[in-house]
Structure formats: C-alpha cells, structure tokens
Amino acid sequence: MNIHDKTNDWGLAKFGVGQPVRRTEDPVLVQGHGRYTDDQNLANQAYAIFVRSRNGHGVIKNIDTKAARTMPGVLAIYTGADLGAYGTLKCIVPFKNRDGSEMKKPKRPSLPTDKVRFVGDPIAVVVATTVAQAKDAAEAIETDIEPLPAVTKASEAAKPGAPTLYDEAPGNVALDYLYGDPAKVADAFAKAAHVTKLTLINSRLVVNAMEPRAAIGEFDAKSGRFTLHVGCQGAFGMKNQLVDILGVPADKVRVLIGNVGGSFGMKAAVYPEYVPLLHAARELGRPVKWTADRFESFVSDHHGRDHEFVGELALDAKGKFLAVRFVGYGNMGAYLAPVAPLMSTLNIVKNAVSIYKVPLIEVATKCMFTNSVLVSAYRGAGRPEGNYYMERLIDRAAEEMGIDRFALRRRNQIKASEIPYASSSGMQYDSGDFPAIFERAVELADVKGFKLRKRGAKKRGKLRGLGIGSYLEVTAPPNKEMGGIRFEPNGDVTIITGTLDYGQGHAAPFAQVLTEKLGVPFDRIKLLQGDSDELLAGGGTGGSRSMYASGTAILEGADEVIAKGKQIAGAVLEASAGDIEFAAGHFTIAGTDRSIGIMELAEKLRAGLKLPEGVPHSLSVKHVTKEPIPSVFPNGCHVAEVEIDPDTGVIEVVSYKSVNDFGTIINPMLVAGQVHGGVVQGIGQALMENTAYDAEGQLLTGSYMDYAMPRAEDMPEIGFESHPVPAKANPLGVKGCGEAGCAGALTSMMNAIVDALSEYGVINIDMPATPERVWQAIEDAKARHAM
C-alpha cells in the first residue's frame, strides 16, 4: 500500500501506516468523559443484587425468600427455579478425549438448583428500586446448603477419593487431552543423550480489570426484543451466545457496548448474571441494572492460568532438541467457561515449541473440575504459558549439560532461510528472522557486560541474575471479520468492524489504515464496534487478532469503495469506469489531470447527484472478508536482569530489554504501549500475584488487602525495539502484539531469578517469586549445603 502523493491536504504522511499517532480516544477518557456500563442509566430502571454461595461445595436444600420479598422497594426475587425456560451456558470448544470420546460438558444454568460448586456461585437475584434496598433484601434471604468436601487444586482433584463435582464426570475429569504420538516421543526420549525434567507451575491469577463487570437488561414488549448493555470483547459473539441461551430468534437480541475498562480475556463470554437481568426486565417491564463490587469480581470473574505440568526435554549429545513432552493438569474451576480447555491443551501445543526446531511434541493434559472460580482466557491464554515452559527447560538443560544457555538456543533456532517452516505443533510459520532478533536482544541488553555487573552487585551484598526469554505466539484461529465503511450525512466516514476496543486504542490505527488506503481525512474517520445491530460478522478482540483481522477487512472493504467510486467518478467525469484510476484519495481519468477527490465525490452524492442507471448511488459498503483470516506468528526476545537481597528475598528488576517482531507496525506508539502493559502483567505474575484457597474452598485472596498487584515502583524502564518481518498471511503484513509482553516477561523474569539464585544451587522456583519464597529457597539451600 503506497500512497503516491504524501503531501496532500489530509496529511497522509502524518497519519498513514507506520506513524506514531496519538490515541484518539484519550482526550475523552482522561477527562473522565468515558461512557462505561455503570455510567449508563435508563429511565425507570431497577437494580439487581446477586446472592452468592458462601460454601465452596454443597447441596442446595432451600432458599427462603419469604421475608426478603416483603421488604421495602423489593420488586422481585428470582432463583434457578424461575429460569428453567432458558438454556444453559456452554463450553464451545469441540475437544475429544484421547480415546475419541466426547469431553464432559455438564450443563450450567444461570442460577443452580441442585448444588453450589464454588464460593461466589450466584444462587438468587433480588431486584429493587434502589441498590441499598436490593442489598438489604439480599442479606435477608436465608439459604440452607448442606456442606460437602471441597477441592480447589487440579492435581488434588485427580486423586482417588477426591470430592466429586459432577456424577457425569468421574474423577473430576472434564477432558483427557492428548496431542502427539506418545510412542514416537518415548522412542526419542529413550535414544536421547540427555533428558531434562522440571515440574512447572503456572499460578492462578485474578484478572482485576479496572472496570468491574456491569450490565443493564432491557426488554421491549412491543417488539419482543431484548437489549443488553454490557462491557465485553465483542458485540457479535455476545449476541450469538445470548440468542442460544434465551432461545429466541437472532433479531430479538441486541448487544450495546460503550467504553470498556479492561478485560484481558475475562469479559469475553456470557456470564450467568446476564440472563436473570434480561428475564427480570421482561417480567417487570423496566430496565434492570447490576454492577459488581470489587469483592464480587474476585469471587465471580473468570480467573486466569492455573496449570501444573511436568516438562521434559530430550537432547542429543550436542544439545540438539529431539522431543519435548508436557504432562499435567489444567484447572477448569467449577464449571466450563466457553473456551476453558483451550489454554492448557491446544495452545500449549501451538506455542511451546516456539522458535525452535523440535521434531516431536507431546502434550497430555487432564482438564479438571475443582471447587474454585472458573478459569478462562487471560492475556495470552496459554501462549505465555507454553513459551514459559519451554524456556525454563532450555535453561535447565543448558546447566545440566554444561552448555552455554545462549549457545544452546542458537543451535536449535529456526533460521530465516528455513521459513516457511512446518512446526511439530502443526503450524506453518510464514515469516520471521528469529536468530537476528535474538542477537539484537543480546546486544541491546549488553549481555557481555553482565559478569561485571554481577560482580558489582555482589560487592553490595546482592545476587544478580540475567534471564533470557524468546517467544513465539500463534494468534487467534482463522475466522472472518467485518470491514464496513459508511459515508455519513455529516461528512464523516465510519468504519464498522466486529472487533472491540476494551483499552487497546483501535480508533487511531484503524483510521490510519483507511487514511492511507483511501486518502480519507484522518480526523473525519469514526469507529463503530459496539452495536450488534450494525454487524454482519465479528470475531471480537482476543488472541491478538484485531489489527490483522479488522485491518484486512478494512482494506478489502476499501477496495469495494474504490470499485464503486470508479463507476461514480466515471459518470461525473464523463469517462468510462475502466479509464478511472485511484490514488492518494483522488479518482483520475488515466493520462489526464482531470480528477475528483473521494470526499468531494461523497459530498456530491449527499447533495443528490443524479447518476445513470446501474451506477451505485453510494460509496458505502457492508463488507465481510471473503475468507477466514489466518493466524500469524508474533515473536521476539526479552532479557531481564534482577537483583535479589539474600537477607530479605526482595527482588528488584534492574533492567528490562525487548526486541519484537510484530510484522508491519501500524502505530509504533500504541505497539510499545501494548508491550509495556503485557510486561507489567507478566512481572506481576512472576513476582507477586497469587490466588489462594483454603481447604473448604474459601478464597483467601479476595481483596486488594490480600492480593498483590504490581505498582509503578515495582517496574523498570521497559526497553522496546522492533525488528519487523512482515507476515505473508494478510495484506498489511501485520502480526499481533497484545499478548506478547506477558510471554516475554514470564520467561525472562523467572529465568533471571533462577539465574541469581543458582549461586546457592537453586534450580527452580515457582511463581510468584515473593520475598518469602525466595528467602526460604535460599535458607533451604544453605541448610542442604550445611549437611
């Protein structure tokens, strides 16, 4: 995409692809003028409060609502018995067990009638004229729940005699997953000169989006139509899920989304609260609003990560990788979220082999039900986990074999000349220069000078460690996307697409693509994503897909605009459409200087331009991509340095550098910001974030008093550099960037911490590496050496 005239009145040089254009949403958001779900209030709306289980596991004997129903302001109280006409929340991934049988997908009603299965399970909803009245009535509801033993850890749930959550899921196994050929992998391990083995825990996280979940249910009795105002990751997908659960035709559901204050995967799916809100709105004839408080968020928002794996890497005598094997557990929580099994199964397969030549991979995962909050996608959704497991194994193998860890990586990297490369994960890498990125990261981080810095730290009584973490991510699976372009009556141009901005800053880069393609003024371009009535398709935002998916759709839609414009311009300029060329925002008769700008043409159409029969009367298009848009392969290398105080276990991140390949970069300012955010979340998981349950299933880390979040003072300056190798799978050459920071941070941080602790003979430490854990690891190592 080259615009020939970079000096036109619309500033293409300033606002085109590759320019660091400021986020156009920010002036509104930073002044507090954003419109989030809780900012919305509808006429005559009522308020809902949910009653939640205080038991981790138990049989529902009775829910007594009699006293609560008579309290002031109470309009209605609903339990699961009132919602029997609706469908259940569903897991949509079509996995099969290793023996070919179907995975277990127990039905989940919006409000349970038989058992509660985690603390926070919603069991009733009170609707009243004020929030305070609804809260008072909710506290007056008496529940009789017969306690049952609980289990919250996946490996514990797999043990004989563990409490069973579902009769139809013996042993609490939702899915017994297998990828690869175990016999071939076993043979490779048997022939290996060396095998490295590590137990690797990817700890559970509370997502903690800035904006708590909230929703308003509406029902129009005349049209029989439901409307849900909600913060989520895509209007089209949310609508389709609701249509299925409500059991109504597609035209009877509308989803409207304003600003969304973060999600990271957590707000992607329908939650059980949404159906009772819509039911209440229909029954009461008025809108019903609910906003979670922060404690509700801790105990009911989907959590992230929570995997337990044993990783093994087989190598020949020279350190060449022969096979890798991961066997372990994925915690699903009490019910299956729509894509819950994906993170600990297929996404480990796709991402663990990363940038390396690994002939064979086996992943064997038991996805387990436990008495805990559901686990679903969290920034990376299995991608950072897979990369983390591989990079930890490589560091350990290098130490055990006496091979330099940098050299071991170099000899197993896929070379640029070997791409396209068919990975053992089943993916075909279409682009990349992994060795060049690795070497630049080593140079940027001044790895050569590390020994000197380590000696300086030792003089100050500190342990210094350097960790390197290469990563490759396989983005969201192929699907189609909408790229509608509408020329508005006021002269604006609206992009309509089915991704959803929940903090990423879509408006500016999407407009940059359209500006460069069509020459439309950047400041006249608007973005519409959050109204399901406007969408013909939409995969939502997730899996780092938005830029390449919507970008491809916008380009294809723009091609249709150009084709229509040539016909219209031909009529205006009195020339054949075949003689019309388009460049830099102008339609021109080939070989002449006679032309008309696209915005001028749109203005003439608004003014009622008379056109011959058969010529389009509008430049607007409603376009959906012709084919599913393939996955892409962002990759990079991050290098972290830490210093540890051995007397306290306190870790300071003293240096952080990264080199990343995101293909064509539309807006470098926004890309750097995405990496920064991901790195912060990765460092948070590595150092401090920890979700803990007691033996009865009570969440012990249910507030910010108990759950540590990273703060500015915990973060280093994050070095960011790009080494773009354009993707070949989409016309922009774009690769996703939204999740990469986590993948690089988990690997480099934990490798750096273990490197620092290796002075005491520590070979592994689980996340989070809190001061207590680090101090204890040092003391344990001292005790071993003293024996």
mmCIF file of C-alpha atoms in Angstrom, residues 251-517:
data_model
loop_
_atom_site.group_PDB
_atom_site.id
_atom_site.type_symbol
_atom_site.label_atom_id
_atom_site.label_comp_id
_atom_site.label_asym_id
_atom_site.label_seq_id
_atom_site.Cartn_x
_atom_site.Cartn_y
_atom_site.Cartn_z
ATOM 1 C CA ASP A 251 -33.327 -10.371 15.576
ATOM 2 C CA LYS A 252 -34.760 -10.406 19.096
ATOM 3 C CA VAL A 253 -31.422 -9.687 20.798
ATOM 4 C CA ARG A 254 -29.277 -6.577 20.654
ATOM 5 C CA VAL A 255 -25.985 -6.007 22.468
ATOM 6 C CA LEU A 256 -24.729 -2.466 23.044
ATOM 7 C CA ILE A 257 -21.237 -1.737 24.329
ATOM 8 C CA GLY A 258 -19.802 1.616 25.398
ATOM 9 C CA ASN A 259 -16.301 2.074 26.709
ATOM 10 C CA VAL A 260 -14.808 -0.990 28.371
ATOM 11 C CA GLY A 261 -12.237 -0.645 31.127
ATOM 12 C CA GLY A 262 -10.119 -3.703 30.501
ATOM 13 C CA SER A 263 -10.866 -7.388 30.093
ATOM 14 C CA PHE A 264 -7.724 -9.371 29.129
ATOM 15 C CA GLY A 265 -9.979 -12.289 28.109
ATOM 16 C CA MET A 266 -12.150 -12.227 31.212
ATOM 17 C CA LYS A 267 -15.191 -10.399 29.771
ATOM 18 C CA ALA A 268 -15.349 -12.339 26.515
ATOM 19 C CA ALA A 269 -18.226 -14.684 27.366
ATOM 20 C CA VAL A 270 -21.770 -14.579 28.675
ATOM 21 C CA TYR A 271 -21.853 -14.712 32.469
ATOM 22 C CA PRO A 272 -24.726 -16.205 34.494
ATOM 23 C CA GLU A 273 -25.818 -12.776 35.757
ATOM 24 C CA TYR A 274 -26.872 -11.557 32.311
ATOM 25 C CA VAL A 275 -29.780 -13.954 31.822
ATOM 26 C CA PRO A 276 -31.555 -13.109 35.118
ATOM 27 C CA LEU A 277 -31.195 -9.403 34.308
ATOM 28 C CA LEU A 278 -32.911 -9.856 30.955
ATOM 29 C CA HIS A 279 -35.544 -12.112 32.483
ATOM 30 C CA ALA A 280 -36.279 -9.541 35.193
ATOM 31 C CA ALA A 281 -36.521 -6.752 32.627
ATOM 32 C CA ARG A 282 -39.139 -8.719 30.715
ATOM 33 C CA GLU A 283 -41.080 -9.731 33.806
ATOM 34 C CA LEU A 284 -41.059 -6.283 35.399
ATOM 35 C CA GLY A 285 -41.416 -4.183 32.279
ATOM 36 C CA ARG A 286 -38.469 -1.947 33.181
ATOM 37 C CA PRO A 287 -34.686 -1.968 32.741
ATOM 38 C CA VAL A 288 -32.639 -3.754 35.408
ATOM 39 C CA LYS A 289 -29.068 -2.744 36.215
ATOM 40 C CA TRP A 290 -26.303 -4.580 38.052
ATOM 41 C CA THR A 291 -22.747 -3.523 38.846
ATOM 42 C CA ALA A 292 -20.347 -5.862 40.612
ATOM 43 C CA ASP A 293 -18.416 -4.587 43.579
ATOM 44 C CA ARG A 294 -14.742 -5.486 43.769
ATOM 45 C CA PHE A 295 -15.277 -8.424 46.125
ATOM 46 C CA GLU A 296 -17.806 -9.896 43.667
ATOM 47 C CA SER A 297 -15.191 -9.512 40.953
ATOM 48 C CA PHE A 298 -12.668 -11.512 42.951
ATOM 49 C CA VAL A 299 -15.099 -14.388 43.541
ATOM 50 C CA SER A 300 -17.021 -14.454 40.251
ATOM 51 C CA ASP A 301 -14.905 -13.070 37.381
ATOM 52 C CA HIS A 302 -13.117 -15.794 35.458
ATOM 53 C CA HIS A 303 -9.585 -16.327 36.783
ATOM 54 C CA GLY A 304 -6.516 -16.961 34.633
ATOM 55 C CA ARG A 305 -3.700 -19.536 34.167
ATOM 56 C CA ASP A 306 -3.560 -22.300 36.860
ATOM 57 C CA HIS A 307 -1.670 -25.166 35.221
ATOM 58 C CA GLU A 308 0.528 -27.858 36.729
ATOM 59 C CA PHE A 309 2.894 -29.586 34.291
ATOM 60 C CA VAL A 310 5.900 -31.826 34.265
ATOM 61 C CA GLY A 311 8.010 -30.747 31.321
ATOM 62 C CA GLU A 312 10.703 -32.902 29.749
ATOM 63 C CA LEU A 313 13.174 -32.047 27.020
ATOM 64 C CA ALA A 314 15.179 -34.696 25.156
ATOM 65 C CA LEU A 315 18.516 -33.700 23.607
ATOM 66 C CA ASP A 316 21.316 -35.435 21.736
ATOM 67 C CA ALA A 317 24.940 -35.234 22.859
ATOM 68 C CA LYS A 318 25.479 -31.923 21.065
ATOM 69 C CA GLY A 319 22.415 -30.322 22.561
ATOM 70 C CA LYS A 320 20.101 -30.703 19.584
ATOM 71 C CA PHE A 321 16.456 -30.918 20.625
ATOM 72 C CA LEU A 322 14.860 -34.287 19.852
ATOM 73 C CA ALA A 323 11.468 -34.046 21.545
ATOM 74 C CA VAL A 324 9.565 -32.223 24.231
ATOM 75 C CA ARG A 325 6.824 -33.600 26.451
ATOM 76 C CA PHE A 326 4.380 -31.871 28.796
ATOM 77 C CA VAL A 327 2.155 -33.929 31.068
ATOM 78 C CA GLY A 328 -0.071 -32.340 33.651
ATOM 79 C CA TYR A 329 -3.268 -30.654 34.708
ATOM 80 C CA GLY A 330 -5.342 -27.654 33.772
ATOM 81 C CA ASN A 331 -7.738 -26.254 36.370
ATOM 82 C CA MET A 332 -11.161 -25.508 34.871
ATOM 83 C CA GLY A 333 -12.775 -24.340 38.086
ATOM 84 C CA ALA A 334 -16.315 -25.354 38.986
ATOM 85 C CA TYR A 335 -17.826 -25.081 35.508
ATOM 86 C CA LEU A 336 -16.503 -24.937 31.968
ATOM 87 C CA ALA A 337 -16.104 -21.447 30.579
ATOM 88 C CA PRO A 338 -16.714 -21.321 26.796
ATOM 89 C CA VAL A 339 -13.063 -21.822 25.788
ATOM 90 C CA ALA A 340 -11.647 -23.011 29.117
ATOM 91 C CA PRO A 341 -9.890 -26.215 27.963
ATOM 92 C CA LEU A 342 -8.026 -24.396 25.190
ATOM 93 C CA MET A 343 -5.390 -22.752 27.377
ATOM 94 C CA SER A 344 -3.869 -25.878 28.907
ATOM 95 C CA THR A 345 -4.173 -28.053 25.810
ATOM 96 C CA LEU A 346 -4.006 -26.890 22.192
ATOM 97 C CA ASN A 347 -2.477 -23.513 22.991
ATOM 98 C CA ILE A 348 0.369 -25.230 24.820
ATOM 99 C CA VAL A 349 0.907 -27.366 21.726
ATOM 100 C CA LYS A 350 0.905 -24.395 19.365
ATOM 101 C CA ASN A 351 3.186 -22.180 21.397
ATOM 102 C CA ALA A 352 5.603 -24.301 23.431
ATOM 103 C CA VAL A 353 7.855 -25.249 20.519
ATOM 104 C CA SER A 354 8.262 -21.533 19.863
ATOM 105 C CA ILE A 355 11.163 -20.530 17.580
ATOM 106 C CA TYR A 356 12.943 -23.855 17.865
ATOM 107 C CA LYS A 357 13.379 -26.936 15.717
ATOM 108 C CA VAL A 358 11.669 -29.553 17.847
ATOM 109 C CA PRO A 359 10.871 -32.657 15.784
ATOM 110 C CA LEU A 360 8.337 -34.121 18.219
ATOM 111 C CA ILE A 361 5.962 -32.763 20.840
ATOM 112 C CA GLU A 362 3.554 -34.488 23.173
ATOM 113 C CA VAL A 363 1.052 -32.656 25.359
ATOM 114 C CA ALA A 364 -1.097 -34.715 27.702
ATOM 115 C CA THR A 365 -3.428 -32.665 29.868
ATOM 116 C CA LYS A 366 -6.203 -33.595 32.236
ATOM 117 C CA CYS A 367 -8.621 -30.693 32.475
ATOM 118 C CA MET A 368 -10.071 -30.898 35.960
ATOM 119 C CA PHE A 369 -13.189 -29.611 37.700
ATOM 120 C CA THR A 370 -12.492 -28.035 41.083
ATOM 121 C CA ASN A 371 -14.439 -26.018 43.652
ATOM 122 C CA SER A 372 -12.994 -22.721 42.510
ATOM 123 C CA VAL A 373 -13.868 -19.794 40.270
ATOM 124 C CA LEU A 374 -13.930 -20.698 36.588
ATOM 125 C CA VAL A 375 -10.630 -20.385 34.752
ATOM 126 C CA SER A 376 -10.634 -18.904 31.277
ATOM 127 C CA ALA A 377 -8.538 -16.777 28.957
ATOM 128 C CA TYR A 378 -6.129 -14.285 30.488
ATOM 129 C CA ARG A 379 -3.756 -12.168 28.402
ATOM 130 C CA GLY A 380 -2.126 -14.784 26.203
ATOM 131 C CA ALA A 381 -4.490 -17.642 27.040
ATOM 132 C CA GLY A 382 -1.923 -20.450 27.023
ATOM 133 C CA ARG A 383 0.611 -18.708 24.798
ATOM 134 C CA PRO A 384 2.799 -17.239 27.569
ATOM 135 C CA GLU A 385 2.446 -20.493 29.476
ATOM 136 C CA GLY A 386 3.735 -22.608 26.606
ATOM 137 C CA ASN A 387 6.681 -20.315 25.971
ATOM 138 C CA TYR A 388 7.485 -20.211 29.678
ATOM 139 C CA TYR A 389 7.607 -23.994 29.974
ATOM 140 C CA MET A 390 9.949 -24.315 27.014
ATOM 141 C CA GLU A 391 12.334 -21.554 28.057
ATOM 142 C CA ARG A 392 12.650 -22.888 31.585
ATOM 143 C CA LEU A 393 13.507 -26.327 30.229
ATOM 144 C CA ILE A 394 16.153 -24.871 27.924
ATOM 145 C CA ASP A 395 17.887 -23.000 30.733
ATOM 146 C CA ARG A 396 17.870 -26.091 32.926
ATOM 147 C CA ALA A 397 19.118 -28.349 30.133
ATOM 148 C CA ALA A 398 21.992 -25.949 29.421
ATOM 149 C CA GLU A 399 23.037 -26.022 33.080
ATOM 150 C CA GLU A 400 22.827 -29.816 33.312
ATOM 151 C CA MET A 401 24.765 -30.397 30.080
ATOM 152 C CA GLY A 402 27.374 -27.721 30.691
ATOM 153 C CA ILE A 403 26.413 -25.869 27.533
ATOM 154 C CA ASP A 404 26.179 -22.093 27.428
ATOM 155 C CA ARG A 405 22.472 -21.213 27.533
ATOM 156 C CA PHE A 406 22.842 -18.740 24.670
ATOM 157 C CA ALA A 407 24.708 -21.262 22.546
ATOM 158 C CA LEU A 408 22.085 -23.940 23.218
ATOM 159 C CA ARG A 409 19.373 -21.644 21.965
ATOM 160 C CA ARG A 410 21.359 -20.612 18.896
ATOM 161 C CA ARG A 411 21.957 -24.162 17.735
ATOM 162 C CA ASN A 412 18.255 -25.013 17.898
ATOM 163 C CA GLN A 413 16.721 -21.852 16.442
ATOM 164 C CA ILE A 414 14.836 -21.979 13.154
ATOM 165 C CA LYS A 415 16.839 -19.963 10.627
ATOM 166 C CA ALA A 416 15.288 -17.349 8.363
ATOM 167 C CA SER A 417 16.317 -19.423 5.341
ATOM 168 C CA GLU A 418 14.256 -22.345 6.675
ATOM 169 C CA ILE A 419 10.991 -20.370 6.625
ATOM 170 C CA PRO A 420 8.291 -21.261 5.644
ATOM 171 C CA TYR A 421 8.726 -23.853 8.357
ATOM 172 C CA ALA A 422 6.410 -26.700 9.288
ATOM 173 C CA SER A 423 6.486 -26.944 13.078
ATOM 174 C CA SER A 424 5.745 -30.104 15.010
ATOM 175 C CA SER A 425 2.855 -28.163 16.516
ATOM 176 C CA GLY A 426 1.083 -28.427 13.189
ATOM 177 C CA MET A 427 1.594 -24.742 12.417
ATOM 178 C CA GLN A 428 3.295 -23.404 9.287
ATOM 179 C CA TYR A 429 5.434 -20.379 10.142
ATOM 180 C CA ASP A 430 5.225 -17.949 7.226
ATOM 181 C CA SER A 431 7.755 -15.316 8.270
ATOM 182 C CA GLY A 432 10.385 -14.361 10.815
ATOM 183 C CA ASP A 433 14.078 -13.934 11.493
ATOM 184 C CA PHE A 434 14.462 -15.455 14.933
ATOM 185 C CA PRO A 435 18.296 -15.540 15.125
ATOM 186 C CA ALA A 436 18.590 -11.861 14.175
ATOM 187 C CA ILE A 437 16.106 -10.836 16.858
ATOM 188 C CA PHE A 438 17.919 -12.982 19.419
ATOM 189 C CA GLU A 439 21.306 -11.467 18.620
ATOM 190 C CA ARG A 440 19.930 -7.926 18.710
ATOM 191 C CA ALA A 441 18.372 -8.578 22.125
ATOM 192 C CA VAL A 442 21.665 -9.936 23.434
ATOM 193 C CA GLU A 443 23.409 -6.809 22.141
ATOM 194 C CA LEU A 444 20.727 -4.405 23.416
ATOM 195 C CA ALA A 445 20.863 -5.934 26.896
ATOM 196 C CA ASP A 446 24.679 -5.832 26.937
ATOM 197 C CA VAL A 447 24.921 -9.472 27.908
ATOM 198 C CA LYS A 448 28.720 -9.262 27.514
ATOM 199 C CA GLY A 449 28.863 -6.782 30.368
ATOM 200 C CA PHE A 450 26.724 -8.860 32.717
ATOM 201 C CA LYS A 451 29.605 -10.530 34.573
ATOM 202 C CA LEU A 452 30.967 -7.135 35.550
ATOM 203 C CA ARG A 453 27.547 -6.001 36.741
ATOM 204 C CA LYS A 454 27.154 -9.231 38.703
ATOM 205 C CA ARG A 455 30.470 -8.658 40.479
ATOM 206 C CA GLY A 456 29.413 -5.125 41.346
ATOM 207 C CA ALA A 457 26.153 -6.409 42.810
ATOM 208 C CA LYS A 458 27.997 -8.994 44.905
ATOM 209 C CA LYS A 459 30.139 -6.262 46.450
ATOM 210 C CA ARG A 460 26.886 -4.617 47.506
ATOM 211 C CA GLY A 461 25.634 -7.863 49.020
ATOM 212 C CA LYS A 462 23.158 -8.580 46.218
ATOM 213 C CA LEU A 463 22.594 -11.530 43.914
ATOM 214 C CA ARG A 464 22.275 -10.526 40.284
ATOM 215 C CA GLY A 465 20.689 -12.686 37.635
ATOM 216 C CA LEU A 466 20.089 -12.382 33.907
ATOM 217 C CA GLY A 467 17.252 -14.165 32.174
ATOM 218 C CA ILE A 468 16.564 -14.522 28.509
ATOM 219 C CA GLY A 469 13.172 -15.442 27.117
ATOM 220 C CA SER A 470 12.459 -15.987 23.456
ATOM 221 C CA TYR A 471 8.833 -16.402 22.484
ATOM 222 C CA LEU A 472 6.621 -17.115 19.516
ATOM 223 C CA GLU A 473 2.870 -16.857 19.689
ATOM 224 C CA VAL A 474 0.243 -18.359 17.441
ATOM 225 C CA THR A 475 -2.574 -15.844 17.358
ATOM 226 C CA ALA A 476 -6.331 -16.486 17.277
ATOM 227 C CA PRO A 477 -7.646 -19.247 14.990
ATOM 228 C CA PRO A 478 -8.699 -18.218 11.472
ATOM 229 C CA ASN A 479 -12.071 -16.545 11.163
ATOM 230 C CA LYS A 480 -13.812 -13.880 9.132
ATOM 231 C CA GLU A 481 -14.213 -10.231 10.081
ATOM 232 C CA MET A 482 -16.360 -7.294 9.062
ATOM 233 C CA GLY A 483 -14.943 -4.180 7.441
ATOM 234 C CA GLY A 484 -17.876 -1.925 6.752
ATOM 235 C CA ILE A 485 -17.223 1.626 5.537
ATOM 236 C CA ARG A 486 -20.039 4.147 5.707
ATOM 237 C CA PHE A 487 -20.020 7.695 4.340
ATOM 238 C CA GLU A 488 -22.169 9.663 6.763
ATOM 239 C CA PRO A 489 -24.574 12.552 6.052
ATOM 240 C CA ASN A 490 -22.369 14.952 8.063
ATOM 241 C CA GLY A 491 -19.267 14.181 6.020
ATOM 242 C CA ASP A 492 -17.696 11.698 8.443
ATOM 243 C CA VAL A 493 -16.594 8.234 7.398
ATOM 244 C CA THR A 494 -17.419 5.390 9.796
ATOM 245 C CA ILE A 495 -15.512 2.120 9.999
ATOM 246 C CA ILE A 496 -17.764 -0.712 11.209
ATOM 247 C CA THR A 497 -15.999 -3.832 12.380
ATOM 248 C CA GLY A 498 -16.601 -6.704 14.765
ATOM 249 C CA THR A 499 -13.528 -6.428 16.935
ATOM 250 C CA LEU A 500 -13.949 -4.458 20.168
ATOM 251 C CA ASP A 501 -11.670 -1.922 21.814
ATOM 252 C CA TYR A 502 -11.511 -2.536 25.557
ATOM 253 C CA GLY A 503 -8.413 -0.445 26.111
ATOM 254 C CA GLN A 504 -6.195 -1.223 23.124
ATOM 255 C CA GLY A 505 -6.839 2.014 21.204
ATOM 256 C CA HIS A 506 -8.334 0.731 17.951
ATOM 257 C CA ALA A 507 -9.641 4.034 16.581
ATOM 258 C CA ALA A 508 -6.320 5.598 15.580
ATOM 259 C CA PRO A 509 -4.624 2.622 13.846
ATOM 260 C CA PHE A 510 -7.796 1.554 12.052
ATOM 261 C CA ALA A 511 -8.170 5.118 10.800
ATOM 262 C CA GLN A 512 -4.507 5.130 9.742
ATOM 263 C CA VAL A 513 -5.124 2.116 7.522
ATOM 264 C CA LEU A 514 -8.177 3.719 5.921
ATOM 265 C CA THR A 515 -6.453 7.083 5.529
ATOM 266 C CA GLU A 516 -3.549 5.538 3.695
ATOM 267 C CA LYS A 517 -5.746 3.344 1.522
#
